CSV table of N, CA and C in Angstrom, one decimal:
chain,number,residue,atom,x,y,z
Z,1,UNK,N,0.8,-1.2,0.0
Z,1,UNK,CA,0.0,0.0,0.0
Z,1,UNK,C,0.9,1.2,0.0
Z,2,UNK,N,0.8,2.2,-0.8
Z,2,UNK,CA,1.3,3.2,-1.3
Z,2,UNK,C,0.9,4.3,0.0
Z,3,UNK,N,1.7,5.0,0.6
Z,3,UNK,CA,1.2,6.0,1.3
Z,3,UNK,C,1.3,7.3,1.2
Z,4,UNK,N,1.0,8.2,1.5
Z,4,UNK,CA,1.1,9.6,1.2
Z,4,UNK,C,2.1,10.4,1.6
Z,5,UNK,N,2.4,11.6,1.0
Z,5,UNK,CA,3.3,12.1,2.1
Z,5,UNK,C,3.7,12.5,3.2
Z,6,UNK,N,2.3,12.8,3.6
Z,6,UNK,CA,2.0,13.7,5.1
Z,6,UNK,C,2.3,12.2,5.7
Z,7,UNK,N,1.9,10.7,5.3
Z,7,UNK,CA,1.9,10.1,6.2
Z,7,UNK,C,3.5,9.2,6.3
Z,8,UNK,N,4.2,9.9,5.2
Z,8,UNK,CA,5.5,9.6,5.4
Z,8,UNK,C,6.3,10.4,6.2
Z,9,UNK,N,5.8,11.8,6.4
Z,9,UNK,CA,6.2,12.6,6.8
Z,9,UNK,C,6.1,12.3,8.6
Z,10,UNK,N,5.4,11.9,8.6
Z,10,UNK,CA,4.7,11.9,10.2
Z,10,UNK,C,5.6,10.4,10.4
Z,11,UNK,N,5.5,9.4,10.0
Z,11,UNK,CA,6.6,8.6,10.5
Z,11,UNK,C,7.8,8.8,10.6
Z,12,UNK,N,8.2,9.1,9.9
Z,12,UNK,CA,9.9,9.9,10.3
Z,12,UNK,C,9.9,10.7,11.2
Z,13,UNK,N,9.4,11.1,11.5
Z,13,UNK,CA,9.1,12.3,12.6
Z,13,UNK,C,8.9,11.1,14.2
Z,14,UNK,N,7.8,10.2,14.2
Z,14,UNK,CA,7.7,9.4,15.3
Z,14,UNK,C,8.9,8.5,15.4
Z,15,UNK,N,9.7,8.0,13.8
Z,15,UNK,CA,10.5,7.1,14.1
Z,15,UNK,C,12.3,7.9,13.1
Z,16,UNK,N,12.9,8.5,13.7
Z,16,UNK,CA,13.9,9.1,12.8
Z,16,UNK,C,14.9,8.1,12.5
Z,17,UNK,N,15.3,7.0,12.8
Z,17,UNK,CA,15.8,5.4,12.5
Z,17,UNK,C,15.5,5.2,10.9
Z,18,UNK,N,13.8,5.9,10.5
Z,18,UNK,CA,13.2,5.4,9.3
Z,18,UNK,C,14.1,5.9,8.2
Z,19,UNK,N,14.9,5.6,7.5
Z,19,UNK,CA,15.3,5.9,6.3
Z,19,UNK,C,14.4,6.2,5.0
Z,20,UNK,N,15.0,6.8,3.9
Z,20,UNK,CA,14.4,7.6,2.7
Z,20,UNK,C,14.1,5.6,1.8
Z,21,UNK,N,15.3,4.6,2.0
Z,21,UNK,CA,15.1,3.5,1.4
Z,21,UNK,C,14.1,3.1,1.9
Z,22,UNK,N,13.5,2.9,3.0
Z,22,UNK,CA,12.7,2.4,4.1
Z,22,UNK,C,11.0,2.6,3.4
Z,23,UNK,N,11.4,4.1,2.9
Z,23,UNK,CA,9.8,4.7,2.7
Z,23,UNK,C,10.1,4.7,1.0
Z,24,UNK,N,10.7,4.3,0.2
Z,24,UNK,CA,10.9,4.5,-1.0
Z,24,UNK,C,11.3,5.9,-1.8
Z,25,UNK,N,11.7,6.3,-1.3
Z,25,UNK,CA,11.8,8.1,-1.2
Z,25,UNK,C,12.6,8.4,-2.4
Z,26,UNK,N,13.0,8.9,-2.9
Z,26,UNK,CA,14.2,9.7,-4.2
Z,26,UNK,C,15.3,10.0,-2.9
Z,27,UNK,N,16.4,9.7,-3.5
Z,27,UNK,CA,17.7,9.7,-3.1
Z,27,UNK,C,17.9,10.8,-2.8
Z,28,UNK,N,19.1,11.1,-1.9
Z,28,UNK,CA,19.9,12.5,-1.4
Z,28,UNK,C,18.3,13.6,-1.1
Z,29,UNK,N,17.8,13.5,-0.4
Z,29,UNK,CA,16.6,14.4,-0.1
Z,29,UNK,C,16.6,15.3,-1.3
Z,30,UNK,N,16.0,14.4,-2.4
Z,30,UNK,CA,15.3,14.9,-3.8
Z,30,UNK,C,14.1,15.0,-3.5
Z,31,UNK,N,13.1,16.2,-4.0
Z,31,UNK,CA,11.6,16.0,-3.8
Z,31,UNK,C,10.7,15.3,-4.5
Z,32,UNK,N,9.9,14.5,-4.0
Z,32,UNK,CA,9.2,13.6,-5.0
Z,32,UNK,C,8.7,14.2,-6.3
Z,33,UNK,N,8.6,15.5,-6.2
Z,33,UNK,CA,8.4,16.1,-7.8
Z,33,UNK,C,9.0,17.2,-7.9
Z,34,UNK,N,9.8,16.9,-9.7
Z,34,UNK,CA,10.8,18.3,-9.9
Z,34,UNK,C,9.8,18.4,-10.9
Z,35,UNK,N,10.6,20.0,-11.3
Z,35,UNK,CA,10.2,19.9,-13.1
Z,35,UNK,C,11.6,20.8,-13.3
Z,36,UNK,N,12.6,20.5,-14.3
Z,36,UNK,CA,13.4,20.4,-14.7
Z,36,UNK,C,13.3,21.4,-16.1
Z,37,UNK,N,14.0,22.2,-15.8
Z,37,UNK,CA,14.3,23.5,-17.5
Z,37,UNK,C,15.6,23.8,-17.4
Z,38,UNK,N,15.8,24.1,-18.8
Z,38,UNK,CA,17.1,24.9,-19.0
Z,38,UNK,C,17.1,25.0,-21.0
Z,39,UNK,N,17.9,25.4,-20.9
Z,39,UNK,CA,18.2,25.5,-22.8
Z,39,UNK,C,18.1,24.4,-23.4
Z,40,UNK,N,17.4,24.0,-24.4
Z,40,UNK,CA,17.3,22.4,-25.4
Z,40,UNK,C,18.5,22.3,-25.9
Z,41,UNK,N,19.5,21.8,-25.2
Z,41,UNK,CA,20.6,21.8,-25.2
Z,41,UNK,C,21.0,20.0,-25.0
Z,42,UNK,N,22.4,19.9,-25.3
Z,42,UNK,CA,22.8,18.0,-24.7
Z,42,UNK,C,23.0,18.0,-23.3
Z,43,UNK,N,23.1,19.5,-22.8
Z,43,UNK,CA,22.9,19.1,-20.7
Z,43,UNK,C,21.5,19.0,-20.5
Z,44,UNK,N,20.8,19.8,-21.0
Z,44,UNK,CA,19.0,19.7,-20.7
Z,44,UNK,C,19.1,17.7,-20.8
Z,45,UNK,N,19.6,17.5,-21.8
Z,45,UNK,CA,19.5,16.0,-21.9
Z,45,UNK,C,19.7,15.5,-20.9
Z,46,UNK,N,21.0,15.5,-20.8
Z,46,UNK,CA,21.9,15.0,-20.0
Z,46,UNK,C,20.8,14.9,-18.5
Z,47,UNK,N,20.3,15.6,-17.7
Z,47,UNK,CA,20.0,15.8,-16.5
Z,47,UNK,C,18.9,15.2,-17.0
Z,48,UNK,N,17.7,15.3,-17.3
Z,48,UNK,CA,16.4,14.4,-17.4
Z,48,UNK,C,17.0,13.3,-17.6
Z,49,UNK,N,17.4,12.4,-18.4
Z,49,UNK,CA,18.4,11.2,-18.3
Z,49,UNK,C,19.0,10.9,-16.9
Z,50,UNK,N,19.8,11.6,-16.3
Z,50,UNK,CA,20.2,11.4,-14.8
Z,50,UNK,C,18.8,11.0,-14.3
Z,51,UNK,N,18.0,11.7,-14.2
Z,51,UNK,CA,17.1,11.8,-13.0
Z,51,UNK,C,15.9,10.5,-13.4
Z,52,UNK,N,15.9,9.8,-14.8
Z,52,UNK,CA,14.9,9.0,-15.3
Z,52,UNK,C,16.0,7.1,-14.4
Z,53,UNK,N,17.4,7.8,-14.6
Z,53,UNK,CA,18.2,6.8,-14.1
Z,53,UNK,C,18.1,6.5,-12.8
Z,54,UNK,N,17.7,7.2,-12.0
Z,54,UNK,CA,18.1,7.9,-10.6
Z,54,UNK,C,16.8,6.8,-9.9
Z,55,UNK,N,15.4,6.6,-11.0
Z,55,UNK,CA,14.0,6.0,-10.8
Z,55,UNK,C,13.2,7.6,-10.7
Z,56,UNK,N,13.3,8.3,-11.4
Z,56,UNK,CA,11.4,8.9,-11.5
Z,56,UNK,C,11.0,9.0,-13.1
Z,57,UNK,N,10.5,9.5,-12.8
Z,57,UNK,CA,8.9,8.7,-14.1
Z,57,UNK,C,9.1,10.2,-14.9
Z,58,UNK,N,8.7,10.1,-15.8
Z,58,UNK,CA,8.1,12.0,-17.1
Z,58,UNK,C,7.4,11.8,-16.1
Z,59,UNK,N,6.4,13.1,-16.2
Z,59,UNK,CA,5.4,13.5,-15.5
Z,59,UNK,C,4.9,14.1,-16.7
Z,60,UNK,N,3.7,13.9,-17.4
Z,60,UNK,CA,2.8,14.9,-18.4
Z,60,UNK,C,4.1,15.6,-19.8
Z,61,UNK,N,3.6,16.3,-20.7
Z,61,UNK,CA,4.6,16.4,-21.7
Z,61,UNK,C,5.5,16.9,-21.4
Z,62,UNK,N,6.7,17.3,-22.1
Z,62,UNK,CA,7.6,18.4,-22.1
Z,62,UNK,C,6.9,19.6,-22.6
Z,63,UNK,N,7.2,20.9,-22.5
Z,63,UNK,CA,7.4,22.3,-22.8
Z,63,UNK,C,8.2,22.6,-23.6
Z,64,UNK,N,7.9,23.8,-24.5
Z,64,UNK,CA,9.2,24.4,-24.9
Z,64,UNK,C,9.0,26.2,-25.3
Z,65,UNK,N,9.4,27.3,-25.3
Z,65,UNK,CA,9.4,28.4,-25.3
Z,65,UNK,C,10.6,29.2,-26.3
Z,66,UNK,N,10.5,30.0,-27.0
Z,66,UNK,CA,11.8,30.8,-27.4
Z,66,UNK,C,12.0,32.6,-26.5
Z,67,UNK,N,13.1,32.5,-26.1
Z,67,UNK,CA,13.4,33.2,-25.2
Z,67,UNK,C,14.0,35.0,-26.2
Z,68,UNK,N,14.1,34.3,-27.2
Z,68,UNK,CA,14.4,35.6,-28.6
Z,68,UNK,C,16.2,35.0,-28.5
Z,69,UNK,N,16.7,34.0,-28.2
Z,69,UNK,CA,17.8,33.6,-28.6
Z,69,UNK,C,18.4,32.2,-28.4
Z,70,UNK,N,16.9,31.5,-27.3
Z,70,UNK,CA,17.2,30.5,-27.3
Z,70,UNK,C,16.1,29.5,-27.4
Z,71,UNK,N,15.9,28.1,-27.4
Z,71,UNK,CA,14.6,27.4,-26.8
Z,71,UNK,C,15.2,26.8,-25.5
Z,72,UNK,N,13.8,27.1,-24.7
Z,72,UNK,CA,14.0,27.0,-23.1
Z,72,UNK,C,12.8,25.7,-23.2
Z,73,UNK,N,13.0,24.7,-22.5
Z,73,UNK,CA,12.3,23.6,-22.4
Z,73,UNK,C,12.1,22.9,-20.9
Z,74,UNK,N,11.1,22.8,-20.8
Z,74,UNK,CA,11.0,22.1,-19.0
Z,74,UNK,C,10.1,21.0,-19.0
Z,75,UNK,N,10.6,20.1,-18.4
Z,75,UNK,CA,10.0,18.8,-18.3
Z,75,UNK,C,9.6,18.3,-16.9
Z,76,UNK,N,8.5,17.9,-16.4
Z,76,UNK,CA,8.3,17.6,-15.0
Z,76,UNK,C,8.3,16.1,-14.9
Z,77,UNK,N,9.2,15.8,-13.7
Z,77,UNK,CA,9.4,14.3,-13.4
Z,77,UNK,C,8.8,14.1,-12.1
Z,78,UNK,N,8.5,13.1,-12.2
Z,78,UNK,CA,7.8,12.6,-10.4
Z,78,UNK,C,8.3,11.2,-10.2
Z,79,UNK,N,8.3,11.0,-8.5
Z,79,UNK,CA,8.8,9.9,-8.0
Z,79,UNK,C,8.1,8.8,-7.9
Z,80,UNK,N,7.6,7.6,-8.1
Z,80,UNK,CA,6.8,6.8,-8.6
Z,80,UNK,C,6.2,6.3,-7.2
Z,81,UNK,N,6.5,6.3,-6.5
Z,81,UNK,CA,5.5,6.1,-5.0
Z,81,UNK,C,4.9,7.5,-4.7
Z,82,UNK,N,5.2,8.8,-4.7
Z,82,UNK,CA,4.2,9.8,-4.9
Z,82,UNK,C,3.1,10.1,-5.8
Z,83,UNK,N,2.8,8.8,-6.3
Z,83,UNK,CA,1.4,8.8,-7.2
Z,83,UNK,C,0.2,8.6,-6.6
C-alpha cells in the first residue's frame, strides 16, 4: 500500500531510524516532484536522463518556449511512489 506524504512525513518524525530507502523516497533528499528546464541543449538531456536513471517517471509532456535567442524547455518528473 502506497502511502502519502503527510503520512510519510509523520513517520519519520515518530521514528527518525526510518530511512528515505525504508519509505521509497528519491535519493539525497530529492523532492518527490521536480520539473526540470534549461536550454534544449545536450545538458537539458543529459539531466532528465540522470534523473529518469536515478527512478522517477516523465510526469505529463515536455514544454518548450523561445526566449528571442534561445529554446527553453522544462519537463516535469515525479517519483513513482508519490502517485
Amino acid at each position: 500500500m502506497t502511502k502519502t506524504l503527510a503520512e510519510i512525513g509523520l513517520l519519520m518524525m515518530i521514528n527518525p531510524e526510518i530511512k528515505n530507502d525504508d519509505l521509497h523516497l528519491p535519493p539525497d533528499g530529492l523532492p518527490c516532484y521536480r520539473i526540470l528546464t534549461g536550454k534544449d541543449d545536450a545538458k537539458f538531456c543529459h539531466r532528465v536522463s540522470e534523473a529518469l536513471s536515478l527512478g522517477y517517471q516523465l510526469y505529463g509532456s515536455p514544454a518548450a518556449t523561445f526566449n528571442g535567442q534561445d529554446v527553453i524547455v522544462a519537463q516535469a518528473i515525479i517519483w513513482p511512489e508519490a502517485q
